[in-house]
Tab-separated table of C-alpha atoms in Angstrom:
chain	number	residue	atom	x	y	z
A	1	UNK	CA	-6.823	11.723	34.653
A	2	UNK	CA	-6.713	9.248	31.603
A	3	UNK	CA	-6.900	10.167	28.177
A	4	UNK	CA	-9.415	8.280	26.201
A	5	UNK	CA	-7.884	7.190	23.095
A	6	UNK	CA	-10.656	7.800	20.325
A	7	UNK	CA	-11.144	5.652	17.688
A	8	UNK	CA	-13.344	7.156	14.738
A	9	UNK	CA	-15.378	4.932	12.274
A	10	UNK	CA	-15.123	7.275	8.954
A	11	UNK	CA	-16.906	6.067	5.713
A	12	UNK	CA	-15.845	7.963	2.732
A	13	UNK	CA	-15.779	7.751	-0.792
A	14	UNK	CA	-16.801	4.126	-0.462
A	15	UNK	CA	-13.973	3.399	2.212
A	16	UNK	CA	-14.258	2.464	5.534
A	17	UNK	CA	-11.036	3.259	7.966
A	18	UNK	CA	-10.001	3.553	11.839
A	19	UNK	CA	-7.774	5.636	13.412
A	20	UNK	CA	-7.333	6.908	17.289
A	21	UNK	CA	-6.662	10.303	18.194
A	22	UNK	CA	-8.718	12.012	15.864
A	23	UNK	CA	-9.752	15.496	16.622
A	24	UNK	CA	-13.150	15.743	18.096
A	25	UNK	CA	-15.725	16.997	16.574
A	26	UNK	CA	-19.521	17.964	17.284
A	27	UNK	CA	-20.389	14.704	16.282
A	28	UNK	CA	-21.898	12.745	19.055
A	29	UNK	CA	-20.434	9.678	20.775
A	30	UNK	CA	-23.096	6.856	20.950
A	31	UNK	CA	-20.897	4.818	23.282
A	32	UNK	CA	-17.611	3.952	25.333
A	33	UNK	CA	-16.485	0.381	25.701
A	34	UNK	CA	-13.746	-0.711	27.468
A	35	UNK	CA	-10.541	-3.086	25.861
A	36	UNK	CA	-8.034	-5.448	27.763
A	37	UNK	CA	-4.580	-5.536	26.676
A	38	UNK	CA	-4.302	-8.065	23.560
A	39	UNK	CA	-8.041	-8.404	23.533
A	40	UNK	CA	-8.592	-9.185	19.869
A	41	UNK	CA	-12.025	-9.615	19.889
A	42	UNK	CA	-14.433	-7.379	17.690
A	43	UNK	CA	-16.129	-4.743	19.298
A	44	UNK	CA	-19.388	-3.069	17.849
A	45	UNK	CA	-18.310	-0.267	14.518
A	46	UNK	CA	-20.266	3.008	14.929
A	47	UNK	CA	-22.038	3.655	11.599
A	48	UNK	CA	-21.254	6.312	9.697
A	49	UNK	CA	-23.814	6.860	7.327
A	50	UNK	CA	-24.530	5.822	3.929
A	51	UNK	CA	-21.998	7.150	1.804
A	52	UNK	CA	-21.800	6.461	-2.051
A	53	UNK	CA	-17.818	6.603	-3.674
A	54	UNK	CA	-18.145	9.212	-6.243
A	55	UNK	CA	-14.190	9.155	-6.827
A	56	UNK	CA	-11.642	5.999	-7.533
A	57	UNK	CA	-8.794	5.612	-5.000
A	58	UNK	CA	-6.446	3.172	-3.719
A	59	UNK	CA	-7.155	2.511	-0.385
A	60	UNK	CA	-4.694	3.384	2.381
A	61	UNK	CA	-3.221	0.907	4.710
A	62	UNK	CA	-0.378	3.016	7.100
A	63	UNK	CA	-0.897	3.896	10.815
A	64	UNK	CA	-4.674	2.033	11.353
A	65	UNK	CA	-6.091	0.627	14.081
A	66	UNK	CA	-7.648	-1.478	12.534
A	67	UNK	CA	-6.858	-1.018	8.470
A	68	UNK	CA	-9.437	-0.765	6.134
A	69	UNK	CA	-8.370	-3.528	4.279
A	70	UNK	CA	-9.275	-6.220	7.351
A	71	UNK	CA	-12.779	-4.557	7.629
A	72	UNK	CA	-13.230	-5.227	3.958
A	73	UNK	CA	-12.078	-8.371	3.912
A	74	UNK	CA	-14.454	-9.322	7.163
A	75	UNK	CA	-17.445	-7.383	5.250
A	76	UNK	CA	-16.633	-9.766	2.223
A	77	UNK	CA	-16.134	-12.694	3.997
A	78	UNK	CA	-18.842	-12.962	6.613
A	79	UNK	CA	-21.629	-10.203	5.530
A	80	UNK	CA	-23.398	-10.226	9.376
A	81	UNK	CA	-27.044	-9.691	9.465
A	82	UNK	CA	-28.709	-6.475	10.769
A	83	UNK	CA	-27.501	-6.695	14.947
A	84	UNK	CA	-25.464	-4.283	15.892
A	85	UNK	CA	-24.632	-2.711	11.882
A	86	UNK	CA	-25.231	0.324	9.602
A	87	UNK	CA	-25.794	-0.144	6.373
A	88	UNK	CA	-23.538	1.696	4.489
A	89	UNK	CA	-21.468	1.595	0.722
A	90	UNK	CA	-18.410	-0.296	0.536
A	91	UNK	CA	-16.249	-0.964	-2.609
A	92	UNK	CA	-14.952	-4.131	-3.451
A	93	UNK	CA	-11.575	-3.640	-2.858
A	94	UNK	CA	-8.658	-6.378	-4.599
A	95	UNK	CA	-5.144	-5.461	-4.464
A	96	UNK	CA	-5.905	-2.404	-3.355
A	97	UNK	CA	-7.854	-0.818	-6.296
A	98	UNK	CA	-11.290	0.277	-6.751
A	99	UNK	CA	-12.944	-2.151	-8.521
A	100	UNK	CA	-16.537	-2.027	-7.785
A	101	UNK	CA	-19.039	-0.550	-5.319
A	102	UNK	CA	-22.367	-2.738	-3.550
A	103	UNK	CA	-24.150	-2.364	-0.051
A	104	UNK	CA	-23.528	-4.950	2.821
A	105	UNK	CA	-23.677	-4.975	6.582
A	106	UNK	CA	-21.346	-3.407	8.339
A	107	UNK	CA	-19.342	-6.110	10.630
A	108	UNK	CA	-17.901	-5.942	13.883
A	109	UNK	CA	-14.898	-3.687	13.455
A	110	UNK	CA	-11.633	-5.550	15.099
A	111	UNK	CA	-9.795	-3.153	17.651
A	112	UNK	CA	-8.250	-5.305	19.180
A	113	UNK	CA	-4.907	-3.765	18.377
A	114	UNK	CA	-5.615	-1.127	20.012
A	115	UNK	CA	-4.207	-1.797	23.667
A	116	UNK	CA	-0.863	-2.866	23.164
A	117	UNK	CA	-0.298	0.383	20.963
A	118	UNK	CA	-1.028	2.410	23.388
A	119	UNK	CA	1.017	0.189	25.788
A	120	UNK	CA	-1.651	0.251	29.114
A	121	UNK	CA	-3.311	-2.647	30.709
A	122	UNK	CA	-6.918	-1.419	29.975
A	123	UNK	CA	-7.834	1.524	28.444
A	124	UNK	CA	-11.343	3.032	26.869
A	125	UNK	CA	-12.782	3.120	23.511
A	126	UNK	CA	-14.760	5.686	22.260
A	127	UNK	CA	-16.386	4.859	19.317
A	128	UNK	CA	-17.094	8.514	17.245
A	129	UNK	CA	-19.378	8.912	14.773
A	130	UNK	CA	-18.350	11.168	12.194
A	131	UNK	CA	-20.035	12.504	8.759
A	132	UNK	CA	-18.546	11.120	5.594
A	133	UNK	CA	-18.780	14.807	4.325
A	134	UNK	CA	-17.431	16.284	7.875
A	135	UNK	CA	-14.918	13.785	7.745
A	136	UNK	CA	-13.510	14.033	4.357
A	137	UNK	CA	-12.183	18.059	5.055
A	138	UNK	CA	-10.529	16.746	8.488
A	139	UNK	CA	-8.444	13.622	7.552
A	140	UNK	CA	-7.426	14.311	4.293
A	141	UNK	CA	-3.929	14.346	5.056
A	142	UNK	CA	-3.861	10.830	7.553
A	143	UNK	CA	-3.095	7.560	5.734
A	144	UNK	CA	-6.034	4.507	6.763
A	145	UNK	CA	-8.972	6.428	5.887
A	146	UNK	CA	-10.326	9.444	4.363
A	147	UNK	CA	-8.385	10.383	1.289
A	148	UNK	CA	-5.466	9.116	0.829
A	149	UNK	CA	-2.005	10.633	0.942
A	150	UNK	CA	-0.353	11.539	-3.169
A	151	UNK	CA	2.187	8.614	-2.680
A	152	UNK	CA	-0.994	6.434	-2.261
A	153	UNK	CA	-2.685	7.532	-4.656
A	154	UNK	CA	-0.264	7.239	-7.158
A	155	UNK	CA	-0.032	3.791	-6.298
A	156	UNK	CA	-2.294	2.511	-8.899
A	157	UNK	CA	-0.863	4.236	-11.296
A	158	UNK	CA	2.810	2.929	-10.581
A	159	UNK	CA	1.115	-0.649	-10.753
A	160	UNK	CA	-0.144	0.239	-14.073
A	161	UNK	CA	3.351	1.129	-15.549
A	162	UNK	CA	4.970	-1.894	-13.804
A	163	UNK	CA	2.047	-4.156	-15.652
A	164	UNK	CA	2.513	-2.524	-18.678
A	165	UNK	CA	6.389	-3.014	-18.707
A	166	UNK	CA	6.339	-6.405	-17.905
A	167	UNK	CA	3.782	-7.033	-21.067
A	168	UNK	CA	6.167	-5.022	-22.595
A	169	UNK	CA	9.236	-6.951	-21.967
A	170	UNK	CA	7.278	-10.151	-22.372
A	171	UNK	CA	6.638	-9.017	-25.896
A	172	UNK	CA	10.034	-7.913	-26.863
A	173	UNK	CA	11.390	-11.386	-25.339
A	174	UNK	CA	8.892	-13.164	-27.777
A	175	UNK	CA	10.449	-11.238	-30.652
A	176	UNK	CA	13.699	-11.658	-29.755
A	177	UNK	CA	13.440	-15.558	-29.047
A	178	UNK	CA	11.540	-16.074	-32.243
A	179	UNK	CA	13.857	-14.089	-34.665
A	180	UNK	CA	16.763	-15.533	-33.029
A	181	UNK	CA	15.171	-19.001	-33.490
A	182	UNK	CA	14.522	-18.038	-37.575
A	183	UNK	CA	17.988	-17.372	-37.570
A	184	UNK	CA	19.100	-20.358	-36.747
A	185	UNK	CA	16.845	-22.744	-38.306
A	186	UNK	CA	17.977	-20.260	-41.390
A	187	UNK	CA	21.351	-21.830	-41.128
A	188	UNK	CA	20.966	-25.038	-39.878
A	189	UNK	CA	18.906	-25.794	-43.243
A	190	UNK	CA	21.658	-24.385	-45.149
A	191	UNK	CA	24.090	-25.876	-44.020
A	192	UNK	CA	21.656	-29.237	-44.250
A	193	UNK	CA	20.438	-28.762	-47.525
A	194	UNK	CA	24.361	-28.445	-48.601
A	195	UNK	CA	25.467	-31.569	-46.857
A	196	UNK	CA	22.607	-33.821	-48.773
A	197	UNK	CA	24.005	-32.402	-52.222
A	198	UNK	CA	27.061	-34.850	-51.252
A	199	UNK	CA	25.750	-36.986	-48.492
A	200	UNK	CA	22.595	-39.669	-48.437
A	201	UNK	CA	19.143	-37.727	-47.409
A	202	UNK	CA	18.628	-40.218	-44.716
A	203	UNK	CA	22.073	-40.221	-43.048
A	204	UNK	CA	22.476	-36.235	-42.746
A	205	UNK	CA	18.299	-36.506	-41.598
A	206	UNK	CA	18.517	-39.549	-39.168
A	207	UNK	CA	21.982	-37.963	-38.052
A	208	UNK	CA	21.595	-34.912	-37.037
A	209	UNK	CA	18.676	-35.491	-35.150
A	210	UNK	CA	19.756	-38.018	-33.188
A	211	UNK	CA	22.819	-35.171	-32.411
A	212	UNK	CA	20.086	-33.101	-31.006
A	213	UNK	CA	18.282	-35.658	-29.304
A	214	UNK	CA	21.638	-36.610	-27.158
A	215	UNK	CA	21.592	-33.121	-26.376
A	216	UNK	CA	18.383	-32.801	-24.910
A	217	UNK	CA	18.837	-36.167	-23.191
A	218	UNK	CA	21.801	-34.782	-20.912
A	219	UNK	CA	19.314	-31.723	-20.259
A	220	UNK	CA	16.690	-33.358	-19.452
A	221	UNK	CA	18.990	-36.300	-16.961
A	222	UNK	CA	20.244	-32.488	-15.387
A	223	UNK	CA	16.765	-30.904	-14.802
A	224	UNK	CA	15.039	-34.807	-13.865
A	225	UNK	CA	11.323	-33.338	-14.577
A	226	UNK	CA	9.403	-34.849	-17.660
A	227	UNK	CA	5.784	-33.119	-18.330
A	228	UNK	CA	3.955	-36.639	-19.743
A	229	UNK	CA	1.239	-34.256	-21.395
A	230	UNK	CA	3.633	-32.178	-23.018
A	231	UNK	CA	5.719	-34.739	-23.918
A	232	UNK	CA	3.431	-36.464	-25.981
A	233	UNK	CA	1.929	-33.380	-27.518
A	234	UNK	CA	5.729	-32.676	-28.828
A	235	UNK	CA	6.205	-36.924	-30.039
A	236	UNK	CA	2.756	-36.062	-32.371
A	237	UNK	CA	4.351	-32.623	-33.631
A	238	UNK	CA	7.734	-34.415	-33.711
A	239	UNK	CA	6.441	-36.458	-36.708
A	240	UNK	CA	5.191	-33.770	-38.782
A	241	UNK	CA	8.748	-31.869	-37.770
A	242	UNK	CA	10.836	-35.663	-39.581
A	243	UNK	CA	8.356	-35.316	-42.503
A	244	UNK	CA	8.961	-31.873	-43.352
A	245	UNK	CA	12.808	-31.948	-42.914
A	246	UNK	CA	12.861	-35.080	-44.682
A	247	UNK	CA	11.124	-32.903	-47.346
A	248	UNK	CA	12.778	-29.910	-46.950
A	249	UNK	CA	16.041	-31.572	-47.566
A	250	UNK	CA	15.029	-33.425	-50.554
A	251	UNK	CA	13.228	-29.981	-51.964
A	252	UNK	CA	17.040	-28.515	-51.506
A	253	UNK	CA	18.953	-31.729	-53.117
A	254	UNK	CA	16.530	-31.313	-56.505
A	255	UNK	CA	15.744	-27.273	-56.701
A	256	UNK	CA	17.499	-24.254	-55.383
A	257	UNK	CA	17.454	-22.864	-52.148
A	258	UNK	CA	15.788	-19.836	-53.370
A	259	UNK	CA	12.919	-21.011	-54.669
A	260	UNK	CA	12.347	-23.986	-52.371
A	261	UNK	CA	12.652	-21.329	-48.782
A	262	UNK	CA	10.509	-19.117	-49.862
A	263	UNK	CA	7.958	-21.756	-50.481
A	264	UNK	CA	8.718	-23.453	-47.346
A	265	UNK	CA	8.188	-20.274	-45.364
A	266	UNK	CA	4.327	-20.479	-46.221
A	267	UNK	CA	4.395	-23.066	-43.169
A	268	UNK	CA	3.555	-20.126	-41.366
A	269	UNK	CA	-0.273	-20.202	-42.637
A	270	UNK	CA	-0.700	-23.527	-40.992
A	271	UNK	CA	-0.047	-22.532	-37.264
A	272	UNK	CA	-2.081	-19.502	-37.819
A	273	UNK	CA	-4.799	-20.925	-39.373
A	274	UNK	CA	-4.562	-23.765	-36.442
A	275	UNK	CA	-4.376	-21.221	-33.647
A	276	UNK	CA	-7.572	-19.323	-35.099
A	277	UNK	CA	-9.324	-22.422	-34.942
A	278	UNK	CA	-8.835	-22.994	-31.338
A	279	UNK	CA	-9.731	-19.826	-30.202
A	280	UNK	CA	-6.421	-16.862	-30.810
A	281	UNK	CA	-7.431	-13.934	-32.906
A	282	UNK	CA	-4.692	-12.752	-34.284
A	283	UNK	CA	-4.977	-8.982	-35.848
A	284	UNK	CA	-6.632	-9.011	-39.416
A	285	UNK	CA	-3.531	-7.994	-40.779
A	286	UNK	CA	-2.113	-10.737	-40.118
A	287	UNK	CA	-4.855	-12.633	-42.001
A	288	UNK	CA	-3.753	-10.327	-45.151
A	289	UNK	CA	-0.185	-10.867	-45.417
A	290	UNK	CA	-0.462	-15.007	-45.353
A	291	UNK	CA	-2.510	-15.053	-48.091
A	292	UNK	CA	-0.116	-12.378	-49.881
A	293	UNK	CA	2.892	-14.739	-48.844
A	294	UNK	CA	0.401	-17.751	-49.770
A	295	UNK	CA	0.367	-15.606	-53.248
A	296	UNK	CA	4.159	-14.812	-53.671
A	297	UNK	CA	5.072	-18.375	-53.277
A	298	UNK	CA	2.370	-19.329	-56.012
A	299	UNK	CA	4.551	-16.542	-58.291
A	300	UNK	CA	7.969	-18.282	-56.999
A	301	UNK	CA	7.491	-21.670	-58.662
A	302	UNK	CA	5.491	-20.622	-61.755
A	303	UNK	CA	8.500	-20.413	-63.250
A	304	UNK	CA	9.608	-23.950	-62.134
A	305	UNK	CA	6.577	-25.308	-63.629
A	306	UNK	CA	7.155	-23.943	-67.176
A	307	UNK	CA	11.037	-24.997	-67.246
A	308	UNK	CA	9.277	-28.537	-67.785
A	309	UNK	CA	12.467	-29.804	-65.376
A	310	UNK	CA	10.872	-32.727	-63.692
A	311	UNK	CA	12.983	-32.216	-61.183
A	312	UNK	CA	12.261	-28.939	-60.254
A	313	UNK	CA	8.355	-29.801	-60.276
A	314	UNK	CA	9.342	-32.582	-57.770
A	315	UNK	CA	11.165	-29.597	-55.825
A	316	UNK	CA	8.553	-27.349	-55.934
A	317	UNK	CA	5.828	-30.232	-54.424
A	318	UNK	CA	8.336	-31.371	-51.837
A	319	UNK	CA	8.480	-28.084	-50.584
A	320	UNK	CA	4.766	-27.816	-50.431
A	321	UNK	CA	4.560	-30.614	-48.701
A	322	UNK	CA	7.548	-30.011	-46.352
A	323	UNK	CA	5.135	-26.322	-45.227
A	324	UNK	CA	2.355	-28.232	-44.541
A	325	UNK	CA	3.971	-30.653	-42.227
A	326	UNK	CA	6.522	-28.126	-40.872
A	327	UNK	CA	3.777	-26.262	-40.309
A	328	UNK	CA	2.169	-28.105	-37.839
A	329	UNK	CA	5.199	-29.354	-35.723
A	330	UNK	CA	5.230	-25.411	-35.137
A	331	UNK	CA	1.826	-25.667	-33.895
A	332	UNK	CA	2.319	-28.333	-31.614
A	333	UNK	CA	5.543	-27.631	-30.662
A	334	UNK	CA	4.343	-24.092	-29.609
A	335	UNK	CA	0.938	-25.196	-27.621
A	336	UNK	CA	2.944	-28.291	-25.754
A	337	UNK	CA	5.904	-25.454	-24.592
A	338	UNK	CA	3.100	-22.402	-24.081
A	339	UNK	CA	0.957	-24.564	-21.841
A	340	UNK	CA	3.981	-26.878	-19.717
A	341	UNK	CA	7.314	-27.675	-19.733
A	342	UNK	CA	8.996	-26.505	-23.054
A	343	UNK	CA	12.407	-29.038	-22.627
A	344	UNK	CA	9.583	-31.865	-22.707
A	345	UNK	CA	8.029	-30.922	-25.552
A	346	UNK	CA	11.623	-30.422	-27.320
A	347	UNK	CA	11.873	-33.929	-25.957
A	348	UNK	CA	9.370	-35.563	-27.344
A	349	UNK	CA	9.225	-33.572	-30.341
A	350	UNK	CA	12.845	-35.153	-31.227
A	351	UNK	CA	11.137	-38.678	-30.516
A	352	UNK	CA	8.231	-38.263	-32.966
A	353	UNK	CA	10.731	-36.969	-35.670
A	354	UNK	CA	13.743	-39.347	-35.223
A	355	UNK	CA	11.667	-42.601	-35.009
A	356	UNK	CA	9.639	-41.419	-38.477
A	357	UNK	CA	12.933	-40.583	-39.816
A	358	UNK	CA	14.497	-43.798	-39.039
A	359	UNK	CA	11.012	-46.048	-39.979
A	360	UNK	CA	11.491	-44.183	-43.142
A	361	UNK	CA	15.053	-45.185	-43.676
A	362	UNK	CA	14.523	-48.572	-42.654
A	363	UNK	CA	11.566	-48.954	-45.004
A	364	UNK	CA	13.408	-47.551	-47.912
A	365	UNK	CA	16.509	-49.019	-47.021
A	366	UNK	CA	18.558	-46.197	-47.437
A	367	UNK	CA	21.639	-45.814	-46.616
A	368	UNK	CA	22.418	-43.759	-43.272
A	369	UNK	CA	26.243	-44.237	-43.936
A	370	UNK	CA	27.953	-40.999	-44.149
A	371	UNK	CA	31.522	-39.396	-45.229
A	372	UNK	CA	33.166	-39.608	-41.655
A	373	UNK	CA	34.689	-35.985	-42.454
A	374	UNK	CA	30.772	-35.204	-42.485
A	375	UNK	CA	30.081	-36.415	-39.183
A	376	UNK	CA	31.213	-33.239	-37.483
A	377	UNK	CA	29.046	-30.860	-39.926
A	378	UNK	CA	26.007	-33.153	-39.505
A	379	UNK	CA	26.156	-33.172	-35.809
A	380	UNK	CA	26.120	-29.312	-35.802
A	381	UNK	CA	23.291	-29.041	-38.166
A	382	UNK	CA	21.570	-31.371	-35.482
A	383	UNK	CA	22.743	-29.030	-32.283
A	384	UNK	CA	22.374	-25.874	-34.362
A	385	UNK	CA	18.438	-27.201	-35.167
A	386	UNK	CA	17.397	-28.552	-31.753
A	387	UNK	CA	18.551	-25.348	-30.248
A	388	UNK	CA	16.474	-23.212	-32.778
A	389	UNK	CA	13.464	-25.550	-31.815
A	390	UNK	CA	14.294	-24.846	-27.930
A	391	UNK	CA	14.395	-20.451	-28.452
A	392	UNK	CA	10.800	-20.670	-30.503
A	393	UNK	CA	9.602	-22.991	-27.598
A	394	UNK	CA	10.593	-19.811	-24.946
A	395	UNK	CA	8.941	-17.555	-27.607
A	396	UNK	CA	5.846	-19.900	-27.450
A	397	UNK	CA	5.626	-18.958	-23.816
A	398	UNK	CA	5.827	-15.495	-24.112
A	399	UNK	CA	4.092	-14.896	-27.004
A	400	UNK	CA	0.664	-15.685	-29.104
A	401	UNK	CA	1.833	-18.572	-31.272
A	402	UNK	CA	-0.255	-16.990	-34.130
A	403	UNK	CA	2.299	-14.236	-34.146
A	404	UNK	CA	5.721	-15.805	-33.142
A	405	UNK	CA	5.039	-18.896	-35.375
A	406	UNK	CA	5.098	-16.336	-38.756
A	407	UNK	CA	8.574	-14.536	-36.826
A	408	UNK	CA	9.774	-18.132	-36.650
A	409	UNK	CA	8.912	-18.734	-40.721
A	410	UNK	CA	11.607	-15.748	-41.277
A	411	UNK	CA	14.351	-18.506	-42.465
A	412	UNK	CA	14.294	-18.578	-45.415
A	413	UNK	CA	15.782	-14.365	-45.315
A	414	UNK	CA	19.055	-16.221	-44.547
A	415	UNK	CA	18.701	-19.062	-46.142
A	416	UNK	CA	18.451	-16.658	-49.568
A	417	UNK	CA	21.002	-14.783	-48.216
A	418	UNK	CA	23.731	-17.218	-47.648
A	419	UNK	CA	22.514	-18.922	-51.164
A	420	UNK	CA	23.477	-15.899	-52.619
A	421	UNK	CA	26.608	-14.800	-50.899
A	422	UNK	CA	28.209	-18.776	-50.934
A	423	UNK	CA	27.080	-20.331	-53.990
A	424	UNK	CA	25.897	-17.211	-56.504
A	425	UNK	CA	22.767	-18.667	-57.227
A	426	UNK	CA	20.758	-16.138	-59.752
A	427	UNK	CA	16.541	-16.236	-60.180
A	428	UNK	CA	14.583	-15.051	-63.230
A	429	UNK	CA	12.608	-11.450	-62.770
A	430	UNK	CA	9.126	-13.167	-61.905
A	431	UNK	CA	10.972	-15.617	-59.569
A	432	UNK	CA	12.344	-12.864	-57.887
A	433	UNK	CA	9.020	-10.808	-57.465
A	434	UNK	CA	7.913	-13.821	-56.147
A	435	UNK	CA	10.160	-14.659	-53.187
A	436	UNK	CA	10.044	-10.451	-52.620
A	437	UNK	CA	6.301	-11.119	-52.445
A	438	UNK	CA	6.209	-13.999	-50.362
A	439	UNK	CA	8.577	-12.415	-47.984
A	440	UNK	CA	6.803	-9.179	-47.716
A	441	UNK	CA	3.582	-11.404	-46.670
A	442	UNK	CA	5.787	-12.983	-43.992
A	443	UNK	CA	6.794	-9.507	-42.444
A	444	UNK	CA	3.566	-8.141	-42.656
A	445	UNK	CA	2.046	-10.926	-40.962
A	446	UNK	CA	4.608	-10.812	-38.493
A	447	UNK	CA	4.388	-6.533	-37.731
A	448	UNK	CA	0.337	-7.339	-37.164
């Protein structure tokens, strides 16, 4: 005599799963239908009840019928009327979490799978009907409904781990790309501000970005992609980028490096500010320690100001000036690589900068003849710059540009540093609490 393959309808903690072969129970069978091989058409689900979840699990998906996670997704897709359904409680299942619990119809359950497992030509159906309760103590152990095995179960958790690891490598990446990108933008002005002490502003400016910019034209004729809106959103940051090197550089040629970095590094309040405006909300510590690096660069050129050296005044406002427009090629720069394609906006960013830099030197008519022994230095300081540009643009993506923007301001560490160590450059005491000051601000904005 055959063996009727049994198929049981159970509805448990929210879930609703098939399986054949289930143990019988006193439960009674409402009904036996009868499936062709490969028939996929839905047969009429036997209710089970109305069952509330009480628990959260992931749902099981192993050795179904017909899995649970087809008769949710025909439950949330279609939502049948009354004919033929139970109303019962059915999470709304994503990815295989709990997220949510409502009441809908119960569809037509699809067992059509059923025949070719079992291999016959025709077999019966008997659809069981099964308490949730009755149900729960009987196929605890069976993956596709009931309670789920412990590997499933743990399932969510796993995901949760992987998540968090990603956002924690995603984070660490940011770090790493912007204090790598500090770095070198530490000694590419360095090196810069050195070279205009013996070579025309314009030629070591105009220079060594068009170094860069041939660089980034044989990247860009390799990768044959351009991003139109992010190039354009890099040409407008681009000319704040020529303006503030133009008066970086000139801040170096008339004051020394450690008074005119650490005043430079306040560029870092301008993307933040910018990015709280359109929307980020960067920690309130972060807040704090601009306006105490906004404060330490006030103490840094007090100093300046009482020496009653002209030129150092005209340092100290270059350098003012060079933060404020510095600062907002960093914003622009970091929105046009966060949102597209970060070699465009490096792109276009060198377009904006090298055609103000060259206007500039055109209208001025200043010389953009160099030393050719220079040539090589200046063309490193160009590839040395664009490629700090190109690591802050990867931090951009992987990190809030309210945060990386301040990790990116961290320059002026080395540039100190190397001032120091190369050419012995001394400060007074208050000039010194000053750049300590400012720098603190910039770390503490930056560990927010």
């Amino acid at each position: 005599m055959q063996t009727v393959p049994k198929v049981r309808q159970s509805v448990h903690n929210g879930f609703c799963g098939l399986r054949r072969d289930c143990p019988r129970s006193n439960a009674s069978v409402p009904k036996v239908r009868r499936v062709a091989h490969g028939d996929t058409r839905r047969q009429p689900a036997a209710g089970g009840g109305h069952a509330r979840t009480t628990r959260l699990r992931p749902l099981g998906l192993r050795h179904c019928i017909a899995p649970a996670r087809d008769l949710v997704a025909v439950l949330l897709a279609e939502r049948p009327g009354r004919v033929l359904c139970q109303r019962i409680a059915v999470p709304l299942a994503v990815r295989g979490a709990h997220e949510g619990r409502d009441d809908f119809e119960v569809p037509l359950a699809d067992l059509g799978g059923l025949a070719p497992e079992v291999g016959q030509a025709e077999v019966d159906v008997e659809l069981e009907q099964v308490n949730p309760c009755r149900a729960f103590h009987e196929i605890q152990r069976t993956r596709g409904c009931g309670r789920t095995p412990r590997r499933a179960r743990n399932t969510r958790y796993e995901r949760s781990l992987r998540e968090r690891s990603e956002h924690y490598d995603r984070r660490v990446a940011a770090i790493a790309f912007a204090l790598a990108s500090s770095l070198t933008w530490g000694v590419a002005d360095f090196s810069g501000g050195l070279l205009t002490r013996r070579q025309p502003l314009a030629g070591v400016t105009v220079l060594s970005q068009a170094a860069g910019f041939t660089v980034l034209l044989a990247v860009l004729a390799a990768h044959g992609h351009v991003d139109t809106r992010a190039l354009w959103i890099g040409v407008i940051g681009g000319i704040g980028g020529g303006a503030g090197l133009a008066c970086f550089y000139a801040a170096l040629a008339r004051g020394t490096m450690s008074i005119v970095s650490p005043i430079t590094a306040c560029s870092a309040i301008v993307p933040l500010g910018l990015a709280l405006g359109t929307g980020e909300r960067p920690p309130v510590l972060a807040l704090a320690g601009s306006a105490v690096a906004l404060a330490g660069a006030v103490l840094a050129s007090i100093e300046e100001r009482t020496a009653g050296d002209a030129g150092r005044r005209d340092a100290i406002a270059l350098a003012v000036g060079a933060a404020l427009a510095i600062g907002c090629f960093v914003f622009f720069l970091g929105k046009a690589a966060s949102h597209s394609s970060a070699l465009s906006a490096l792109v276009g960013a060198r377009i904006g900068s090298l055609t103000l830099l060259v206007g500039w030197a055109t209208a001025t008519s200043a010389t953009v003849r160099v030393a050719p022994r220079a040539s090589l230095a200046i063309g490193l300081v160009g590839l040395a710059d664009v490629t700090a540009n190109a690591l802050f643009a990867l931090a951009s993506q992987r990190g809030l540009l309210a945060v990386v923007s301040v990790l990116g301001s961290l320059f002026p560490i080395v540039t100190v540093l190397l001032a120091h160590i190369v050419l012995l450059e001394r400060i007074t005491g208050i000039q010194r609490l000053g750049v300590a000051v400012a720098l603190a601000g910039v770390a503490v904005v930056s560990a927010a």
